[in-house]
Each structure stands twice: as C-alpha cells, then as structure tokens.
Amino acid sequence: MCVPFAGAGPSFFHPWKDLAGDRRRVVSVELPGRERRIMEEPFRNVVEAAKNTVDDVVAELGPGARTVLFGHSLGAVLAYELVHLLSARDVHVERLVVSGSPGPWTQRERRAAGLPDEEFLARVEEFAGFRHEALDHPEMRELILPVLQADCEMHENYVPSTDDPVSVPITSLRGDSDGLVTAEEGRQWRDATTAEFTYVEFPGDHMYLVDLGREVLDVIETESARGR
C-alpha cells in the first residue's frame, strides 16, 4: 500500500504496478483534493487524515490482509500514523518503508506553508528539486495549488499522535544528495520501532524515487523477504 507525497495522487504509483509484476499487488491511498476526489476538501492535519483514511485502506486490502506500507515525505508520516491504527483493524503490516523523511518527532524547520503563492511554489521547488509542469498551466495550477498548500501545512505542522513506537520493522530510504533530509535524520526512524530497523540510500535528491521505482520495489521486496 503506497501513501502519496505532498501534491501527489495514486496515479504516481500506477507505473509501479507493472514494475512489481507478480511479486506484489501495488495499491495506493487516495486522498481528497486530487484525481477522482478533486472536488473534496483536502486534509490539513496528518493525524486526522489517517483516522479518516483507515477505513478506505482496510476496505481496499480486505480483512486479514498482510501488507507493506510505503510512504515518501508527507506519505511517510501518514503511513506511520496508519500503522498505529491498522494494528487494531485486522490488517497485518509486515513492514513500514519510509522515504525522504526525518523521524516522526523531528519538527520541520524549513517551511513553505503560509507564504504567498509564488514564494510558496519557489520554496517547494527548492525543497523537492523539481517543478511539476502542470503548475505552469493556469487551469491546472488553480486545482493543484490549494491541495499542495494544504499538504505542506499538515506536513510542516505534524505532531505524532503518540510517543509510542510501532512494533513492525521499519526501513528508511533516502536519496544520497537529498538537501531536505540528512542521513542522520533518515536514521532517526530507528527510534520509531521496537522491531528491526534498516537504512538504505539511493543515488539522487529528495525526489530520487521518480526515476528509481524499480530499484525501490527491489529493496522493499528484499527487506520484506528477509523479515519473513
């Protein structure tokens, strides 16, 4: 189960379905404010987003399901909150794979939320290392910008719902030239679990996964198989 990063929707992970082949079924969390749910109000709080999304996750996976949760950046902390909730919902999370994110208790010091539109977009572009081409089209920008602003707000204001670590293994991934998340911050996730922790770096910046979907899936499969 993949959890999108700020501004993204399930379609980002559609190519991963073919890349995964018959190894795993790739499904995605579909948050309001994007794609098929474009007319719905986006969430502005990670904990509330998890609480309001967990029923959809359970319905998608089915009772008694076993899954790996993957989340990048905002998706990492949302996935972390979902792990806490799924433990009581008859869904067994085999592993949490977080990407491009400091540990859940680390407050975001570099912020974009609240800035005027152009400054906001410039800051997000600086953070991510790229600019989505849709933002250069006025009609698309009008649809995407409010969602991106809401996502950044809830990410930058995130405070975990509990100080208790999860009991599932965690793998933390990071691009080795990520200017937003340091290697030390990526390793902070070791304190978020009472189970096994592993850390893996890929070549690239904060959005390394755009070009390395197959490699990310290979690591997920290898790490998950090692824990069985």
mmCIF file with all atom_site columns, C-alpha atoms in Angstrom:
data_model
loop_
_atom_site.group_PDB
_atom_site.id
_atom_site.type_symbol
_atom_site.label_atom_id
_atom_site.label_alt_id
_atom_site.label_comp_id
_atom_site.label_asym_id
_atom_site.label_entity_id
_atom_site.label_seq_id
_atom_site.pdbx_PDB_ins_code
_atom_site.Cartn_x
_atom_site.Cartn_y
_atom_site.Cartn_z
_atom_site.occupancy
_atom_site.B_iso_or_equiv
_atom_site.pdbx_formal_charge
_atom_site.auth_seq_id
_atom_site.auth_comp_id
_atom_site.auth_asym_id
_atom_site.auth_atom_id
_atom_site.pdbx_PDB_model_num
ATOM 1   C CA . MET A 1 1   ? 0.000   0.000   0.000   1.00 0.00 ? 1   MET A CA 1
ATOM 2   C CA . CYS A 1 2   ? 1.546   3.293   -1.161  1.00 0.00 ? 2   CYS A CA 1
ATOM 3   C CA . VAL A 1 3   ? 0.837   6.631   0.512   1.00 0.00 ? 3   VAL A CA 1
ATOM 4   C CA . PRO A 1 4   ? 1.350   9.680   -1.750  1.00 0.00 ? 4   PRO A CA 1
ATOM 5   C CA . PHE A 1 5   ? 3.672   12.582  -1.011  1.00 0.00 ? 5   PHE A CA 1
ATOM 6   C CA . ALA A 1 6   ? 2.544   16.233  -0.967  1.00 0.00 ? 6   ALA A CA 1
ATOM 7   C CA . GLY A 1 7   ? 0.553   17.168  -4.061  1.00 0.00 ? 7   GLY A CA 1
ATOM 8   C CA . ALA A 1 8   ? 0.614   13.641  -5.498  1.00 0.00 ? 8   ALA A CA 1
ATOM 9   C CA . GLY A 1 9   ? -2.172  11.181  -6.138  1.00 0.00 ? 9   GLY A CA 1
ATOM 10  C CA . PRO A 1 10  ? -2.491  7.447   -6.786  1.00 0.00 ? 10  PRO A CA 1
ATOM 11  C CA . SER A 1 11  ? -1.508  7.825   -10.447 1.00 0.00 ? 11  SER A CA 1
ATOM 12  C CA . PHE A 1 12  ? 2.118   8.438   -9.447  1.00 0.00 ? 12  PHE A CA 1
ATOM 13  C CA . PHE A 1 13  ? 2.309   4.782   -8.409  1.00 0.00 ? 13  PHE A CA 1
ATOM 14  C CA . HIS A 1 14  ? 0.483   3.318   -11.431 1.00 0.00 ? 14  HIS A CA 1
ATOM 15  C CA . PRO A 1 15  ? 3.778   2.501   -13.227 1.00 0.00 ? 15  PRO A CA 1
ATOM 16  C CA . TRP A 1 16  ? 4.879   0.594   -10.136 1.00 0.00 ? 16  TRP A CA 1
ATOM 17  C CA . LYS A 1 17  ? 2.130   -1.964  -10.766 1.00 0.00 ? 17  LYS A CA 1
ATOM 18  C CA . ASP A 1 18  ? 3.892   -3.141  -13.938 1.00 0.00 ? 18  ASP A CA 1
ATOM 19  C CA . LEU A 1 19  ? 7.318   -2.840  -12.304 1.00 0.00 ? 19  LEU A CA 1
ATOM 20  C CA . ALA A 1 20  ? 6.178   -5.045  -9.414  1.00 0.00 ? 20  ALA A CA 1
ATOM 21  C CA . GLY A 1 21  ? 4.917   -7.738  -11.765 1.00 0.00 ? 21  GLY A CA 1
ATOM 22  C CA . ASP A 1 22  ? 3.590   -10.697 -9.820  1.00 0.00 ? 22  ASP A CA 1
ATOM 23  C CA . ARG A 1 23  ? 5.753   -10.004 -6.777  1.00 0.00 ? 23  ARG A CA 1
ATOM 24  C CA . ARG A 1 24  ? 3.254   -7.712  -5.073  1.00 0.00 ? 24  ARG A CA 1
ATOM 25  C CA . ARG A 1 25  ? -0.087  -6.026  -5.675  1.00 0.00 ? 25  ARG A CA 1
ATOM 26  C CA . VAL A 1 26  ? 0.534   -2.277  -5.682  1.00 0.00 ? 26  VAL A CA 1
ATOM 27  C CA . VAL A 1 27  ? -2.378  -0.186  -4.415  1.00 0.00 ? 27  VAL A CA 1
ATOM 28  C CA . SER A 1 28  ? -2.464  3.428   -3.289  1.00 0.00 ? 28  SER A CA 1
ATOM 29  C CA . VAL A 1 29  ? -4.193  5.590   -0.718  1.00 0.00 ? 29  VAL A CA 1
ATOM 30  C CA . GLU A 1 30  ? -6.454  8.085   -2.485  1.00 0.00 ? 30  GLU A CA 1
ATOM 31  C CA . LEU A 1 31  ? -6.647  11.328  -0.527  1.00 0.00 ? 31  LEU A CA 1
ATOM 32  C CA . PRO A 1 32  ? -9.301  14.015  -1.069  1.00 0.00 ? 32  PRO A CA 1
ATOM 33  C CA . GLY A 1 33  ? -8.490  17.009  -3.236  1.00 0.00 ? 33  GLY A CA 1
ATOM 34  C CA . ARG A 1 34  ? -6.814  15.125  -6.093  1.00 0.00 ? 34  ARG A CA 1
ATOM 35  C CA . GLU A 1 35  ? -7.667  12.990  -9.117  1.00 0.00 ? 35  GLU A CA 1
ATOM 36  C CA . ARG A 1 36  ? -11.042 11.260  -8.654  1.00 0.00 ? 36  ARG A CA 1
ATOM 37  C CA . ARG A 1 37  ? -11.581 13.167  -5.391  1.00 0.00 ? 37  ARG A CA 1
ATOM 38  C CA . ILE A 1 38  ? -10.552 16.548  -6.816  1.00 0.00 ? 38  ILE A CA 1
ATOM 39  C CA . MET A 1 39  ? -13.700 18.334  -5.614  1.00 0.00 ? 39  MET A CA 1
ATOM 40  C CA . GLU A 1 40  ? -13.298 17.242  -1.979  1.00 0.00 ? 40  GLU A CA 1
ATOM 41  C CA . GLU A 1 41  ? -11.680 19.394  0.689   1.00 0.00 ? 41  GLU A CA 1
ATOM 42  C CA . PRO A 1 42  ? -8.078  18.270  1.382   1.00 0.00 ? 42  PRO A CA 1
ATOM 43  C CA . PHE A 1 43  ? -6.932  17.347  4.861   1.00 0.00 ? 43  PHE A CA 1
ATOM 44  C CA . ARG A 1 44  ? -4.828  19.797  6.868   1.00 0.00 ? 44  ARG A CA 1
ATOM 45  C CA . ASN A 1 45  ? -3.832  17.512  9.748   1.00 0.00 ? 45  ASN A CA 1
ATOM 46  C CA . VAL A 1 46  ? -1.907  14.240  9.389   1.00 0.00 ? 46  VAL A CA 1
ATOM 47  C CA . VAL A 1 47  ? -3.476  12.502  12.387  1.00 0.00 ? 47  VAL A CA 1
ATOM 48  C CA . GLU A 1 48  ? -6.996  13.378  11.231  1.00 0.00 ? 48  GLU A CA 1
ATOM 49  C CA . ALA A 1 49  ? -6.096  12.298  7.692   1.00 0.00 ? 49  ALA A CA 1
ATOM 50  C CA . ALA A 1 50  ? -5.040  8.883   8.986   1.00 0.00 ? 50  ALA A CA 1
ATOM 51  C CA . LYS A 1 51  ? -8.188  8.461   11.077  1.00 0.00 ? 51  LYS A CA 1
ATOM 52  C CA . ASN A 1 52  ? -10.385 9.385   8.115   1.00 0.00 ? 52  ASN A CA 1
ATOM 53  C CA . THR A 1 53  ? -8.457  7.201   5.662   1.00 0.00 ? 53  THR A CA 1
ATOM 54  C CA . VAL A 1 54  ? -8.004  3.970   7.608   1.00 0.00 ? 54  VAL A CA 1
ATOM 55  C CA . ASP A 1 55  ? -11.462 2.613   6.694   1.00 0.00 ? 55  ASP A CA 1
ATOM 56  C CA . ASP A 1 56  ? -10.665 3.033   2.984   1.00 0.00 ? 56  ASP A CA 1
ATOM 57  C CA . VAL A 1 57  ? -7.332  1.256   3.476   1.00 0.00 ? 57  VAL A CA 1
ATOM 58  C CA . VAL A 1 58  ? -8.991  -1.682  5.238   1.00 0.00 ? 58  VAL A CA 1
ATOM 59  C CA . ALA A 1 59  ? -11.661 -1.887  2.531   1.00 0.00 ? 59  ALA A CA 1
ATOM 60  C CA . GLU A 1 60  ? -9.033  -1.867  -0.235  1.00 0.00 ? 60  GLU A CA 1
ATOM 61  C CA . LEU A 1 61  ? -6.819  -4.501  1.377   1.00 0.00 ? 61  LEU A CA 1
ATOM 62  C CA . GLY A 1 62  ? -9.536  -6.701  2.849   1.00 0.00 ? 62  GLY A CA 1
ATOM 63  C CA . PRO A 1 63  ? -9.863  -8.191  6.351   1.00 0.00 ? 63  PRO A CA 1
ATOM 64  C CA . GLY A 1 64  ? -6.932  -10.282 7.481   1.00 0.00 ? 64  GLY A CA 1
ATOM 65  C CA . ALA A 1 65  ? -4.677  -8.818  4.791   1.00 0.00 ? 65  ALA A CA 1
ATOM 66  C CA . ARG A 1 66  ? -0.909  -8.606  5.044   1.00 0.00 ? 66  ARG A CA 1
ATOM 67  C CA . THR A 1 67  ? 0.745   -5.538  3.554   1.00 0.00 ? 67  THR A CA 1
ATOM 68  C CA . VAL A 1 68  ? 3.841   -3.373  3.369   1.00 0.00 ? 68  VAL A CA 1
ATOM 69  C CA . LEU A 1 69  ? 3.175   0.343   3.795   1.00 0.00 ? 69  LEU A CA 1
ATOM 70  C CA . PHE A 1 70  ? 5.337   2.710   1.741   1.00 0.00 ? 70  PHE A CA 1
ATOM 71  C CA . GLY A 1 71  ? 5.288   6.478   2.106   1.00 0.00 ? 71  GLY A CA 1
ATOM 72  C CA . HIS A 1 72  ? 7.544   9.243   0.808   1.00 0.00 ? 72  HIS A CA 1
ATOM 73  C CA . SER A 1 73  ? 7.970   12.567  2.652   1.00 0.00 ? 73  SER A CA 1
ATOM 74  C CA . LEU A 1 74  ? 4.438   13.536  3.798   1.00 0.00 ? 74  LEU A CA 1
ATOM 75  C CA . GLY A 1 75  ? 3.424   9.988   2.903   1.00 0.00 ? 75  GLY A CA 1
ATOM 76  C CA . ALA A 1 76  ? 5.980   8.628   5.374   1.00 0.00 ? 76  ALA A CA 1
ATOM 77  C CA . VAL A 1 77  ? 4.403   10.233  8.439   1.00 0.00 ? 77  VAL A CA 1
ATOM 78  C CA . LEU A 1 78  ? 0.884   9.479   7.221   1.00 0.00 ? 78  LEU A CA 1
ATOM 79  C CA . ALA A 1 79  ? 1.880   5.839   6.750   1.00 0.00 ? 79  ALA A CA 1
ATOM 80  C CA . TYR A 1 80  ? 3.371   5.849   10.263  1.00 0.00 ? 80  TYR A CA 1
ATOM 81  C CA . GLU A 1 81  ? 0.051   7.031   11.698  1.00 0.00 ? 81  GLU A CA 1
ATOM 82  C CA . LEU A 1 82  ? -1.800  4.379   9.680   1.00 0.00 ? 82  LEU A CA 1
ATOM 83  C CA . VAL A 1 83  ? 0.403   1.628   11.145  1.00 0.00 ? 83  VAL A CA 1
ATOM 84  C CA . HIS A 1 84  ? -0.770  2.589   14.634  1.00 0.00 ? 84  HIS A CA 1
ATOM 85  C CA . LEU A 1 85  ? -4.405  2.399   13.532  1.00 0.00 ? 85  LEU A CA 1
ATOM 86  C CA . LEU A 1 86  ? -4.206  -0.747  11.391  1.00 0.00 ? 86  LEU A CA 1
ATOM 87  C CA . SER A 1 87  ? -2.888  -2.823  14.275  1.00 0.00 ? 87  SER A CA 1
ATOM 88  C CA . ALA A 1 88  ? -6.422  -2.796  15.685  1.00 0.00 ? 88  ALA A CA 1
ATOM 89  C CA . ARG A 1 89  ? -8.177  -3.339  12.350  1.00 0.00 ? 89  ARG A CA 1
ATOM 90  C CA . ASP A 1 90  ? -7.243  -6.928  11.407  1.00 0.00 ? 90  ASP A CA 1
ATOM 91  C CA . VAL A 1 91  ? -4.634  -5.789  8.867   1.00 0.00 ? 91  VAL A CA 1
ATOM 92  C CA . HIS A 1 92  ? -1.100  -7.051  9.473   1.00 0.00 ? 92  HIS A CA 1
ATOM 93  C CA . VAL A 1 93  ? 1.562   -4.563  8.416   1.00 0.00 ? 93  VAL A CA 1
ATOM 94  C CA . GLU A 1 94  ? 4.662   -6.620  7.636   1.00 0.00 ? 94  GLU A CA 1
ATOM 95  C CA . ARG A 1 95  ? 6.938   -3.604  7.296   1.00 0.00 ? 95  ARG A CA 1
ATOM 96  C CA . LEU A 1 96  ? 6.802   0.182   7.161   1.00 0.00 ? 96  LEU A CA 1
ATOM 97  C CA . VAL A 1 97  ? 9.006   1.658   4.437   1.00 0.00 ? 97  VAL A CA 1
ATOM 98  C CA . VAL A 1 98  ? 9.532   5.392   4.859   1.00 0.00 ? 98  VAL A CA 1
ATOM 99  C CA . SER A 1 99  ? 11.318  7.556   2.324   1.00 0.00 ? 99  SER A CA 1
ATOM 100 C CA . GLY A 1 100 ? 12.722  11.074  2.271   1.00 0.00 ? 100 GLY A CA 1
ATOM 101 C CA . SER A 1 101 ? 11.654  11.832  5.819   1.00 0.00 ? 101 SER A CA 1
ATOM 102 C CA . PRO A 1 102 ? 13.228  12.613  9.181   1.00 0.00 ? 102 PRO A CA 1
ATOM 103 C CA . GLY A 1 103 ? 11.960  10.713  12.204  1.00 0.00 ? 103 GLY A CA 1
ATOM 104 C CA . PRO A 1 104 ? 8.354   11.418  13.205  1.00 0.00 ? 104 PRO A CA 1
ATOM 105 C CA . TRP A 1 105 ? 9.279   13.514  16.249  1.00 0.00 ? 105 TRP A CA 1
ATOM 106 C CA . THR A 1 106 ? 11.506  15.910  14.298  1.00 0.00 ? 106 THR A CA 1
ATOM 107 C CA . GLN A 1 107 ? 9.815   19.239  13.639  1.00 0.00 ? 107 GLN A CA 1
ATOM 108 C CA . ARG A 1 108 ? 10.218  20.721  10.167  1.00 0.00 ? 108 ARG A CA 1
ATOM 109 C CA . GLU A 1 109 ? 12.340  23.858  10.437  1.00 0.00 ? 109 GLU A CA 1
ATOM 110 C CA . ARG A 1 110 ? 12.345  24.839  6.751   1.00 0.00 ? 110 ARG A CA 1
ATOM 111 C CA . ARG A 1 111 ? 8.792   25.815  5.909   1.00 0.00 ? 111 ARG A CA 1
ATOM 112 C CA . ALA A 1 112 ? 6.693   26.785  2.895   1.00 0.00 ? 112 ALA A CA 1
ATOM 113 C CA . ALA A 1 113 ? 3.177   26.919  4.344   1.00 0.00 ? 113 ALA A CA 1
ATOM 114 C CA . GLY A 1 114 ? 1.725   30.396  4.662   1.00 0.00 ? 114 GLY A CA 1
ATOM 115 C CA . LEU A 1 115 ? 3.925   32.041  2.054   1.00 0.00 ? 115 LEU A CA 1
ATOM 116 C CA . PRO A 1 116 ? 2.377   33.976  -0.869  1.00 0.00 ? 116 PRO A CA 1
ATOM 117 C CA . ASP A 1 117 ? 1.692   31.743  -3.873  1.00 0.00 ? 117 ASP A CA 1
ATOM 118 C CA . GLU A 1 118 ? 4.830   32.479  -5.895  1.00 0.00 ? 118 GLU A CA 1
ATOM 119 C CA . GLU A 1 119 ? 7.133   32.325  -2.879  1.00 0.00 ? 119 GLU A CA 1
ATOM 120 C CA . PHE A 1 120 ? 5.412   29.135  -1.781  1.00 0.00 ? 120 PHE A CA 1
ATOM 121 C CA . LEU A 1 121 ? 5.966   27.472  -5.152  1.00 0.00 ? 121 LEU A CA 1
ATOM 122 C CA . ALA A 1 122 ? 9.581   28.618  -5.253  1.00 0.00 ? 122 ALA A CA 1
ATOM 123 C CA . ARG A 1 123 ? 10.185  27.165  -1.784  1.00 0.00 ? 123 ARG A CA 1
ATOM 124 C CA . VAL A 1 124 ? 8.513   23.856  -2.672  1.00 0.00 ? 124 VAL A CA 1
ATOM 125 C CA . GLU A 1 125 ? 10.563  23.682  -5.869  1.00 0.00 ? 125 GLU A CA 1
ATOM 126 C CA . GLU A 1 126 ? 13.700  24.297  -3.804  1.00 0.00 ? 126 GLU A CA 1
ATOM 127 C CA . PHE A 1 127 ? 12.707  21.542  -1.365  1.00 0.00 ? 127 PHE A CA 1
ATOM 128 C CA . ALA A 1 128 ? 11.741  18.955  -3.969  1.00 0.00 ? 128 ALA A CA 1
ATOM 129 C CA . GLY A 1 129 ? 14.364  19.764  -6.571  1.00 0.00 ? 129 GLY A CA 1
ATOM 130 C CA . PHE A 1 130 ? 11.849  19.955  -9.407  1.00 0.00 ? 130 PHE A CA 1
ATOM 131 C CA . ARG A 1 131 ? 8.722   21.835  -10.508 1.00 0.00 ? 131 ARG A CA 1
ATOM 132 C CA . HIS A 1 132 ? 5.649   19.997  -11.722 1.00 0.00 ? 132 HIS A CA 1
ATOM 133 C CA . GLU A 1 133 ? 4.905   21.176  -15.263 1.00 0.00 ? 133 GLU A CA 1
ATOM 134 C CA . ALA A 1 134 ? 1.151   21.292  -14.523 1.00 0.00 ? 134 ALA A CA 1
ATOM 135 C CA . LEU A 1 135 ? 1.782   24.300  -12.261 1.00 0.00 ? 135 LEU A CA 1
ATOM 136 C CA . ASP A 1 136 ? 2.696   26.338  -15.349 1.00 0.00 ? 136 ASP A CA 1
ATOM 137 C CA . HIS A 1 137 ? -0.849  25.956  -16.742 1.00 0.00 ? 137 HIS A CA 1
ATOM 138 C CA . PRO A 1 138 ? -3.323  28.382  -15.108 1.00 0.00 ? 138 PRO A CA 1
ATOM 139 C CA . GLU A 1 139 ? -6.288  25.958  -15.068 1.00 0.00 ? 139 GLU A CA 1
ATOM 140 C CA . MET A 1 140 ? -4.281  23.092  -13.591 1.00 0.00 ? 140 MET A CA 1
ATOM 141 C CA . ARG A 1 141 ? -2.498  25.381  -11.170 1.00 0.00 ? 141 ARG A CA 1
ATOM 142 C CA . GLU A 1 142 ? -5.852  26.574  -9.819  1.00 0.00 ? 142 GLU A CA 1
ATOM 143 C CA . LEU A 1 143 ? -6.730  22.962  -8.990  1.00 0.00 ? 143 LEU A CA 1
ATOM 144 C CA . ILE A 1 144 ? -3.356  21.765  -7.730  1.00 0.00 ? 144 ILE A CA 1
ATOM 145 C CA . LEU A 1 145 ? -2.095  24.728  -5.696  1.00 0.00 ? 145 LEU A CA 1
ATOM 146 C CA . PRO A 1 146 ? -4.676  24.588  -2.849  1.00 0.00 ? 146 PRO A CA 1
ATOM 147 C CA . VAL A 1 147 ? -4.019  20.851  -2.373  1.00 0.00 ? 147 VAL A CA 1
ATOM 148 C CA . LEU A 1 148 ? -0.256  21.340  -2.353  1.00 0.00 ? 148 LEU A CA 1
ATOM 149 C CA . GLN A 1 149 ? -0.611  24.160  0.174   1.00 0.00 ? 149 GLN A CA 1
ATOM 150 C CA . ALA A 1 150 ? -2.841  22.043  2.422   1.00 0.00 ? 150 ALA A CA 1
ATOM 151 C CA . ASP A 1 151 ? -0.432  19.101  2.183   1.00 0.00 ? 151 ASP A CA 1
ATOM 152 C CA . CYS A 1 152 ? 2.551   21.252  3.117   1.00 0.00 ? 152 CYS A CA 1
ATOM 153 C CA . GLU A 1 153 ? 0.630   22.775  6.004   1.00 0.00 ? 153 GLU A CA 1
ATOM 154 C CA . MET A 1 154 ? -0.256  19.407  7.511   1.00 0.00 ? 154 MET A CA 1
ATOM 155 C CA . HIS A 1 155 ? 3.250   18.038  6.934   1.00 0.00 ? 155 HIS A CA 1
ATOM 156 C CA . GLU A 1 156 ? 5.047   21.007  8.469   1.00 0.00 ? 156 GLU A CA 1
ATOM 157 C CA . ASN A 1 157 ? 2.669   21.098  11.463  1.00 0.00 ? 157 ASN A CA 1
ATOM 158 C CA . TYR A 1 158 ? 2.763   17.334  12.053  1.00 0.00 ? 158 TYR A CA 1
ATOM 159 C CA . VAL A 1 159 ? 2.957   16.108  15.637  1.00 0.00 ? 159 VAL A CA 1
ATOM 160 C CA . PRO A 1 160 ? 2.694   12.323  16.191  1.00 0.00 ? 160 PRO A CA 1
ATOM 161 C CA . SER A 1 161 ? -0.491  11.081  17.827  1.00 0.00 ? 161 SER A CA 1
ATOM 162 C CA . THR A 1 162 ? 1.553   9.082   20.331  1.00 0.00 ? 162 THR A CA 1
ATOM 163 C CA . ASP A 1 163 ? 5.089   8.809   21.659  1.00 0.00 ? 163 ASP A CA 1
ATOM 164 C CA . ASP A 1 164 ? 4.845   5.011   21.467  1.00 0.00 ? 164 ASP A CA 1
ATOM 165 C CA . PRO A 1 165 ? 6.917   3.395   18.690  1.00 0.00 ? 165 PRO A CA 1
ATOM 166 C CA . VAL A 1 166 ? 5.340   0.841   16.369  1.00 0.00 ? 166 VAL A CA 1
ATOM 167 C CA . SER A 1 167 ? 6.100   -2.861  16.672  1.00 0.00 ? 167 SER A CA 1
ATOM 168 C CA . VAL A 1 168 ? 6.677   -3.512  12.960  1.00 0.00 ? 168 VAL A CA 1
ATOM 169 C CA . PRO A 1 169 ? 10.073  -3.379  11.198  1.00 0.00 ? 169 PRO A CA 1
ATOM 170 C CA . ILE A 1 170 ? 10.949  -0.074  9.560   1.00 0.00 ? 170 ILE A CA 1
ATOM 171 C CA . THR A 1 171 ? 13.128  0.541   6.524   1.00 0.00 ? 171 THR A CA 1
ATOM 172 C CA . SER A 1 172 ? 14.141  4.155   5.885   1.00 0.00 ? 172 SER A CA 1
ATOM 173 C CA . LEU A 1 173 ? 15.113  5.202   2.341   1.00 0.00 ? 173 LEU A CA 1
ATOM 174 C CA . ARG A 1 174 ? 16.829  8.390   1.233   1.00 0.00 ? 174 ARG A CA 1
ATOM 175 C CA . GLY A 1 175 ? 18.437  9.946   -1.833  1.00 0.00 ? 175 GLY A CA 1
ATOM 176 C CA . ASP A 1 176 ? 22.124  10.388  -1.075  1.00 0.00 ? 176 ASP A CA 1
ATOM 177 C CA . SER A 1 177 ? 22.092  14.029  -2.210  1.00 0.00 ? 177 SER A CA 1
ATOM 178 C CA . ASP A 1 178 ? 18.780  14.960  -0.543  1.00 0.00 ? 178 ASP A CA 1
ATOM 179 C CA . GLY A 1 179 ? 19.163  18.567  0.586   1.00 0.00 ? 179 GLY A CA 1
ATOM 180 C CA . LEU A 1 180 ? 15.974  18.461  2.642   1.00 0.00 ? 180 LEU A CA 1
ATOM 181 C CA . VAL A 1 181 ? 16.591  15.349  4.778   1.00 0.00 ? 181 VAL A CA 1
ATOM 182 C CA . THR A 1 182 ? 20.029  14.440  6.111   1.00 0.00 ? 182 THR A CA 1
ATOM 183 C CA . ALA A 1 183 ? 21.324  10.902  6.523   1.00 0.00 ? 183 ALA A CA 1
ATOM 184 C CA . GLU A 1 184 ? 21.201  11.372  10.301  1.00 0.00 ? 184 GLU A CA 1
ATOM 185 C CA . GLU A 1 185 ? 17.551  12.424  10.079  1.00 0.00 ? 185 GLU A CA 1
ATOM 186 C CA . GLY A 1 186 ? 16.741  9.446   7.870   1.00 0.00 ? 186 GLY A CA 1
ATOM 187 C CA . ARG A 1 187 ? 18.201  7.156   10.527  1.00 0.00 ? 187 ARG A CA 1
ATOM 188 C CA . GLN A 1 188 ? 16.047  8.730   13.248  1.00 0.00 ? 188 GLN A CA 1
ATOM 189 C CA . TRP A 1 189 ? 13.361  6.217   12.325  1.00 0.00 ? 189 TRP A CA 1
ATOM 190 C CA . ARG A 1 190 ? 15.275  3.575   14.296  1.00 0.00 ? 190 ARG A CA 1
ATOM 191 C CA . ASP A 1 191 ? 13.656  5.081   17.407  1.00 0.00 ? 191 ASP A CA 1
ATOM 192 C CA . ALA A 1 192 ? 10.161  4.751   15.934  1.00 0.00 ? 192 ALA A CA 1
ATOM 193 C CA . THR A 1 193 ? 10.082  0.947   16.124  1.00 0.00 ? 193 THR A CA 1
ATOM 194 C CA . THR A 1 194 ? 10.688  -1.760  18.687  1.00 0.00 ? 194 THR A CA 1
ATOM 195 C CA . ALA A 1 195 ? 11.450  -4.177  15.841  1.00 0.00 ? 195 ALA A CA 1
ATOM 196 C CA . GLU A 1 196 ? 14.198  -4.327  13.205  1.00 0.00 ? 196 GLU A CA 1
ATOM 197 C CA . PHE A 1 197 ? 15.426  -1.141  11.521  1.00 0.00 ? 197 PHE A CA 1
ATOM 198 C CA . THR A 1 198 ? 17.351  -0.786  8.261   1.00 0.00 ? 198 THR A CA 1
ATOM 199 C CA . TYR A 1 199 ? 18.540  2.239   6.302   1.00 0.00 ? 199 TYR A CA 1
ATOM 200 C CA . VAL A 1 200 ? 19.160  2.355   2.534   1.00 0.00 ? 200 VAL A CA 1
ATOM 201 C CA . GLU A 1 201 ? 20.405  5.164   0.285   1.00 0.00 ? 201 GLU A CA 1
ATOM 202 C CA . PHE A 1 202 ? 19.843  5.629   -3.445  1.00 0.00 ? 202 PHE A CA 1
ATOM 203 C CA . PRO A 1 203 ? 21.624  7.960   -5.865  1.00 0.00 ? 203 PRO A CA 1
ATOM 204 C CA . GLY A 1 204 ? 19.638  11.152  -6.238  1.00 0.00 ? 204 GLY A CA 1
ATOM 205 C CA . ASP A 1 205 ? 17.984  14.042  -4.457  1.00 0.00 ? 205 ASP A CA 1
ATOM 206 C CA . HIS A 1 206 ? 14.755  14.304  -2.451  1.00 0.00 ? 206 HIS A CA 1
ATOM 207 C CA . MET A 1 207 ? 12.679  13.018  -5.364  1.00 0.00 ? 207 MET A CA 1
ATOM 208 C CA . TYR A 1 208 ? 15.013  10.172  -6.338  1.00 0.00 ? 208 TYR A CA 1
ATOM 209 C CA . LEU A 1 209 ? 12.062  7.763   -6.497  1.00 0.00 ? 209 LEU A CA 1
ATOM 210 C CA . VAL A 1 210 ? 10.680  9.447   -9.642  1.00 0.00 ? 210 VAL A CA 1
ATOM 211 C CA . ASP A 1 211 ? 13.311  7.609   -11.705 1.00 0.00 ? 211 ASP A CA 1
ATOM 212 C CA . LEU A 1 212 ? 14.064  4.660   -9.443  1.00 0.00 ? 212 LEU A CA 1
ATOM 213 C CA . GLY A 1 213 ? 10.729  2.940   -8.934  1.00 0.00 ? 213 GLY A CA 1
ATOM 214 C CA . ARG A 1 214 ? 12.066  -0.486  -9.855  1.00 0.00 ? 214 ARG A CA 1
ATOM 215 C CA . GLU A 1 215 ? 15.017  -0.134  -7.500  1.00 0.00 ? 215 GLU A CA 1
ATOM 216 C CA . VAL A 1 216 ? 12.754  0.962   -4.651  1.00 0.00 ? 216 VAL A CA 1
ATOM 217 C CA . LEU A 1 217 ? 10.480  -2.034  -5.222  1.00 0.00 ? 217 LEU A CA 1
ATOM 218 C CA . ASP A 1 218 ? 13.511  -4.341  -5.270  1.00 0.00 ? 218 ASP A CA 1
ATOM 219 C CA . VAL A 1 219 ? 14.607  -3.048  -1.873  1.00 0.00 ? 219 VAL A CA 1
ATOM 220 C CA . ILE A 1 220 ? 11.085  -3.410  -0.473  1.00 0.00 ? 220 ILE A CA 1
ATOM 221 C CA . GLU A 1 221 ? 10.939  -6.998  -1.686  1.00 0.00 ? 221 GLU A CA 1
ATOM 222 C CA . THR A 1 222 ? 14.399  -7.841  -0.362  1.00 0.00 ? 222 THR A CA 1
ATOM 223 C CA . GLU A 1 223 ? 13.776  -6.264  3.040   1.00 0.00 ? 223 GLU A CA 1
ATOM 224 C CA . SER A 1 224 ? 10.351  -7.889  3.384   1.00 0.00 ? 224 SER A CA 1
ATOM 225 C CA . ALA A 1 225 ? 11.653  -11.328 2.406   1.00 0.00 ? 225 ALA A CA 1
ATOM 226 C CA . ARG A 1 226 ? 14.471  -11.043 4.949   1.00 0.00 ? 226 ARG A CA 1
ATOM 227 C CA . GLY A 1 227 ? 11.959  -10.400 7.707   1.00 0.00 ? 227 GLY A CA 1
ATOM 228 C CA . ARG A 1 228 ? 9.794   -13.437 6.990   1.00 0.00 ? 228 ARG A CA 1
#
